[in-house]
Amino acid sequence: MSPRAAGATQHELSRVGLLATLSGETLARLAQRMRRENVPAGAAVVSEGEEGERFYVVLSGLLAATQESRGPQSVLRPGDYFGEVALAMNMPRTATVRALTPATVASCDQATFDEFVRPLFADD
């Protein structure tokens, strides 16, 4: 697989604080299994209440996380991530995430999340 075909590059993932502790080799394997997606301004990436199937990292642009009951919660920037709650706790999405500007995200499925990312949330 050529680096261009990868969902994300190892360098891009190394800028995500949560993932920065992974070894270079592990980051490279994770990058190959990620799916890259360009999101137009105004489009929702995930919607509150839907089933969560993917974990996302922000590569470029700005996105807003909002909750129906509480309104705007946070602005997500490059290096931030979202979608971990639905996957880790096996529950519906807790917020809607919508692009404020044209954005690029990379995501992985549940199996990839469980293998690479879930251990990073474990309390040692």
Coordinates of N, CA and C in Angstrom, one line a residue:
M1 N 0.9 -1.2 0.0 CA 0.0 0.0 0.0 C 0.9 1.2 0.0
S2 N 0.7 2.1 -0.9 CA 1.5 3.3 -1.0 C 1.1 4.3 0.1
P3 N 2.0 5.1 0.6 CA 1.6 6.0 1.7 C 0.4 6.9 1.4
R4 N 0.3 7.3 0.1 CA -0.8 8.1 -0.3 C -2.2 7.4 -0.2
A5 N -2.2 6.1 -0.3 CA -3.4 5.4 -0.2 C -3.8 5.2 1.3
A6 N -2.9 5.4 2.2 CA -3.2 5.2 3.6 C -4.2 6.2 4.1
G7 N -5.0 5.8 5.1 CA -6.0 6.7 5.6 C -5.4 7.9 6.3
A8 N -4.3 7.8 6.9 CA -3.6 8.9 7.6 C -2.1 8.5 7.5
T9 N -1.3 9.5 7.7 CA 0.1 9.2 7.8 C 0.6 9.1 9.2
Q10 N 1.7 8.4 9.4 CA 2.2 8.2 10.8 C 2.5 9.6 11.4
H11 N 3.0 10.5 10.6 CA 3.3 11.8 11.1 C 2.0 12.5 11.6
E12 N 0.9 12.4 10.8 CA -0.3 13.1 11.2 C -0.8 12.5 12.5
L13 N -0.8 11.2 12.7 CA -1.2 10.5 13.9 C -0.4 10.9 15.1
S14 N 0.9 11.1 14.8 CA 1.8 11.4 16.0 C 1.5 12.8 16.6
R15 N 0.7 13.6 15.8 CA 0.4 14.9 16.3 C -0.9 14.9 17.2
V16 N -1.5 13.7 17.3 CA -2.7 13.5 18.2 C -2.2 13.1 19.5
G17 N -2.4 13.9 20.5 CA -1.8 13.7 21.8 C -2.0 12.3 22.4
L18 N -3.2 11.8 22.2 CA -3.6 10.5 22.8 C -2.7 9.4 22.1
L19 N -2.4 9.6 20.8 CA -1.7 8.5 20.1 C -0.2 8.7 20.1
A20 N 0.3 9.8 20.6 CA 1.7 10.2 20.5 C 2.6 9.2 21.4
T21 N 2.0 8.5 22.3 CA 2.7 7.5 23.1 C 3.0 6.2 22.4
L22 N 2.3 6.0 21.3 CA 2.5 4.7 20.6 C 3.8 4.7 19.9
S23 N 4.4 3.5 19.7 CA 5.7 3.4 19.0 C 5.5 3.8 17.5
G24 N 6.5 4.1 16.8 CA 6.5 4.5 15.4 C 5.9 3.3 14.6
E25 N 6.3 2.1 14.9 CA 5.8 1.0 14.1 C 4.3 0.8 14.3
T26 N 3.9 0.9 15.6 CA 2.4 0.8 15.9 C 1.6 1.9 15.2
L27 N 2.1 3.1 15.3 CA 1.5 4.2 14.6 C 1.3 4.0 13.1
A28 N 2.4 3.5 12.5 CA 2.4 3.2 11.1 C 1.3 2.1 10.7
R29 N 1.2 1.1 11.6 CA 0.2 0.1 11.3 C -1.2 0.7 11.5
L30 N -1.4 1.5 12.5 CA -2.7 2.1 12.8 C -3.0 3.0 11.6
A31 N -2.1 3.8 11.1 CA -2.3 4.7 10.0 C -2.8 4.0 8.8
Q32 N -2.3 2.8 8.5 CA -2.7 2.1 7.3 C -4.2 1.6 7.4
R33 N -4.6 1.5 8.7 CA -6.0 0.9 8.9 C -7.0 2.1 9.0
M34 N -6.6 3.3 9.0 CA -7.5 4.4 9.1 C -8.1 4.8 7.8
R35 N -9.3 5.4 7.8 CA -10.0 5.9 6.6 C -10.0 7.4 6.6
R36 N -9.5 8.0 5.6 CA -9.5 9.5 5.5 C -10.7 10.0 4.9
E37 N -11.2 11.1 5.4 CA -12.5 11.7 4.9 C -12.4 13.2 4.9
N38 N -12.8 13.8 3.8 CA -12.9 15.3 3.7 C -14.3 15.6 4.1
V39 N -14.5 16.6 5.0 CA -15.8 16.9 5.4 C -16.1 18.4 5.1
P40 N -17.2 18.7 4.3 CA -17.5 20.1 3.9 C -18.0 20.8 5.2
A41 N -17.8 22.1 5.2 CA -18.3 23.0 6.3 C -19.8 22.8 6.4
G42 N -20.2 22.6 7.6 CA -21.7 22.4 7.9 C -22.1 21.0 8.0
A43 N -21.3 20.0 7.5 CA -21.7 18.6 7.5 C -21.4 18.0 8.8
A44 N -22.3 17.1 9.2 CA -22.1 16.3 10.5 C -21.3 15.1 10.2
V45 N -20.3 14.8 11.0 CA -19.5 13.6 10.9 C -20.2 12.5 11.7
V46 N -20.7 12.8 12.9 CA -21.5 11.8 13.7 C -22.7 12.6 14.3
S47 N -23.7 11.9 14.6 CA -24.9 12.5 15.2 C -25.3 11.9 16.5
E48 N -25.6 12.7 17.4 CA -26.0 12.3 18.8 C -27.1 11.2 18.7
G49 N -27.0 10.1 19.5 CA -28.0 9.1 19.5 C -27.8 8.0 18.5
E50 N -27.0 8.2 17.5 CA -26.8 7.1 16.5 C -25.8 6.1 17.1
E51 N -25.8 4.9 16.5 CA -24.8 3.9 17.0 C -23.4 4.3 16.6
G52 N -22.5 4.1 17.5 CA -21.1 4.5 17.2 C -20.3 3.3 16.7
E53 N -19.8 3.5 15.5 CA -19.0 2.4 14.9 C -17.6 2.8 14.6
R54 N -17.2 4.1 14.7 CA -15.9 4.5 14.3 C -15.3 5.5 15.3
F55 N -14.0 5.5 15.4 CA -13.3 6.5 16.3 C -12.6 7.4 15.3
Y56 N -12.6 8.7 15.6 CA -12.1 9.8 14.7 C -11.0 10.6 15.3
V57 N -10.1 11.0 14.4 CA -9.1 12.0 14.8 C -9.2 13.2 13.8
V58 N -9.0 14.4 14.3 CA -9.1 15.6 13.4 C -7.7 15.9 12.8
L59 N -7.6 15.9 11.5 CA -6.3 16.1 10.8 C -6.2 17.6 10.4
S60 N -7.3 18.2 10.0 CA -7.3 19.6 9.7 C -8.7 20.2 9.8
G61 N -8.8 21.5 10.0 CA -10.1 22.2 10.1 C -10.6 22.3 11.5
L62 N -11.8 22.8 11.7 CA -12.4 23.0 13.0 C -13.8 22.3 13.0
L63 N -14.1 21.6 14.0 CA -15.4 20.9 14.2 C -16.0 21.3 15.5
A64 N -17.3 21.3 15.6 CA -18.0 21.6 16.9 C -18.7 20.4 17.4
A65 N -18.6 20.1 18.7 CA -19.3 19.1 19.3 C -20.5 19.7 20.1
T66 N -21.7 19.3 19.8 CA -22.9 19.8 20.5 C -23.7 18.7 21.0
Q67 N -24.4 19.0 22.1 CA -25.4 18.0 22.7 C -26.8 18.7 22.7
E68 N -27.8 17.9 22.3 CA -29.1 18.4 22.2 C -29.6 19.1 23.5
S69 N -29.3 18.5 24.6 CA -29.8 19.0 25.9 C -28.9 20.1 26.5
R70 N -27.6 20.2 26.0 CA -26.7 21.2 26.6 C -26.1 22.2 25.7
G71 N -26.4 22.0 24.4 CA -25.9 23.0 23.4 C -24.4 22.7 23.1
P72 N -23.7 23.7 22.6 CA -22.3 23.6 22.2 C -21.5 23.1 23.4
Q73 N -20.6 22.2 23.1 CA -19.8 21.6 24.2 C -18.3 22.0 24.0
S74 N -17.8 21.9 22.8 CA -16.4 22.2 22.5 C -16.1 22.3 21.0
V75 N -15.0 22.9 20.8 CA -14.5 23.0 19.4 C -13.3 22.1 19.3
L76 N -13.3 21.2 18.3 CA -12.3 20.3 18.0 C -11.3 20.8 17.0
R77 N -10.0 20.7 17.2 CA -9.0 21.2 16.3 C -8.1 20.1 15.9
P78 N -7.2 20.3 14.9 CA -6.3 19.2 14.5 C -5.5 18.7 15.7
G79 N -5.5 17.4 15.9 CA -4.8 16.7 17.0 C -5.8 16.3 18.0
D80 N -7.1 16.7 17.9 CA -8.1 16.3 18.8 C -8.7 15.0 18.3
Y81 N -9.5 14.3 19.1 CA -10.2 13.1 18.7 C -11.6 13.0 19.2
F82 N -12.4 12.2 18.7 CA -13.8 12.0 19.2 C -14.3 10.7 18.8
G83 N -15.4 10.3 19.4 CA -16.0 9.0 19.1 C -15.7 7.8 20.0
E84 N -14.7 8.1 21.0 CA -14.3 7.0 21.8 C -15.3 6.6 22.8
V85 N -16.2 7.5 23.3 CA -17.2 7.1 24.3 C -18.1 6.0 23.8
A86 N -18.6 6.2 22.6 CA -19.6 5.2 22.0 C -18.9 3.9 21.9
L87 N -17.7 3.8 21.5 CA -17.0 2.6 21.3 C -16.5 1.9 22.6
A88 N -16.0 2.7 23.5 CA -15.4 2.2 24.7 C -16.5 1.7 25.6
M89 N -17.7 2.4 25.6 CA -18.8 2.1 26.6 C -19.9 1.4 25.9
N90 N -19.8 1.1 24.6 CA -20.8 0.4 23.8 C -22.2 1.1 24.0
M91 N -22.2 2.4 23.7 CA -23.5 3.2 23.9 C -23.6 4.1 22.7
P92 N -24.8 4.7 22.5 CA -25.0 5.6 21.4 C -24.1 6.8 21.5
R93 N -23.9 7.5 20.4 CA -23.2 8.8 20.3 C -23.7 9.7 21.3
T94 N -22.8 10.4 22.1 CA -23.2 11.3 23.1 C -23.3 12.8 22.6
A95 N -22.8 13.0 21.4 CA -22.9 14.4 20.8 C -22.9 14.3 19.3
T96 N -23.3 15.4 18.7 CA -23.2 15.6 17.3 C -21.9 16.4 17.0
V97 N -21.1 15.9 16.0 CA -19.9 16.6 15.7 C -20.1 17.1 14.2
R98 N -20.0 18.4 14.0 CA -20.2 19.0 12.7 C -19.0 19.9 12.4
A99 N -18.7 19.9 11.1 CA -17.6 20.7 10.6 C -17.9 22.2 10.6
L100 N -17.1 23.0 11.2 CA -17.3 24.5 11.2 C -16.6 25.1 9.9
T101 N -15.6 24.4 9.5 CA -14.8 24.8 8.3 C -14.6 23.5 7.5
P102 N -14.2 23.6 6.3 CA -13.8 22.4 5.6 C -12.8 21.6 6.5
A103 N -13.0 20.4 6.7 CA -12.1 19.6 7.6 C -11.7 18.3 7.0
T104 N -10.7 17.7 7.6 CA -10.3 16.3 7.2 C -10.2 15.5 8.5
V105 N -10.8 14.4 8.5 CA -10.7 13.5 9.7 C -10.2 12.1 9.2
A106 N -9.7 11.4 10.1 CA -9.3 10.0 9.8 C -10.0 9.1 10.9
S107 N -10.5 8.0 10.5 CA -11.3 7.2 11.4 C -10.9 5.7 11.3
C108 N -11.2 4.9 12.4 CA -11.0 3.5 12.3 C -12.2 2.8 12.9
D109 N -12.3 1.5 12.6 CA -13.5 0.8 13.0 C -13.3 0.2 14.5
Q110 N -14.3 -0.4 15.0 CA -14.3 -0.9 16.4 C -13.1 -1.9 16.6
A111 N -12.8 -2.8 15.7 CA -11.8 -3.8 15.9 C -10.4 -3.1 16.0
T112 N -10.2 -2.1 15.1 CA -8.9 -1.4 15.2 C -8.8 -0.5 16.4
F113 N -9.9 0.1 16.8 CA -10.0 0.9 18.0 C -9.6 0.0 19.2
D114 N -10.2 -1.2 19.3 CA -10.0 -2.1 20.4 C -8.5 -2.5 20.5
E115 N -7.9 -2.8 19.3 CA -6.5 -3.2 19.3 C -5.5 -2.1 19.6
F116 N -5.7 -0.9 19.0 CA -4.7 0.1 19.2 C -5.0 1.2 20.2
V117 N -6.3 1.6 20.2 CA -6.6 2.8 21.0 C -7.1 2.6 22.4
R118 N -8.0 1.6 22.5 CA -8.6 1.3 23.8 C -7.6 1.2 24.9
P119 N -6.5 0.5 24.7 CA -5.5 0.3 25.8 C -5.0 1.7 26.3
L120 N -5.0 2.7 25.5 CA -4.5 4.0 25.9 C -5.4 4.7 27.0
F121 N -6.6 4.2 27.0 CA -7.6 4.8 28.0 C -7.5 4.0 29.3
A122 N -6.8 2.8 29.4 CA -6.8 2.0 30.5 C -6.0 2.7 31.7
D123 N -6.5 2.6 32.9 CA -5.8 3.1 34.0 C -4.8 2.1 34.5
D124 N -3.6 2.5 34.4 CA -2.5 1.6 34.8 C -2.3 1.5 36.3

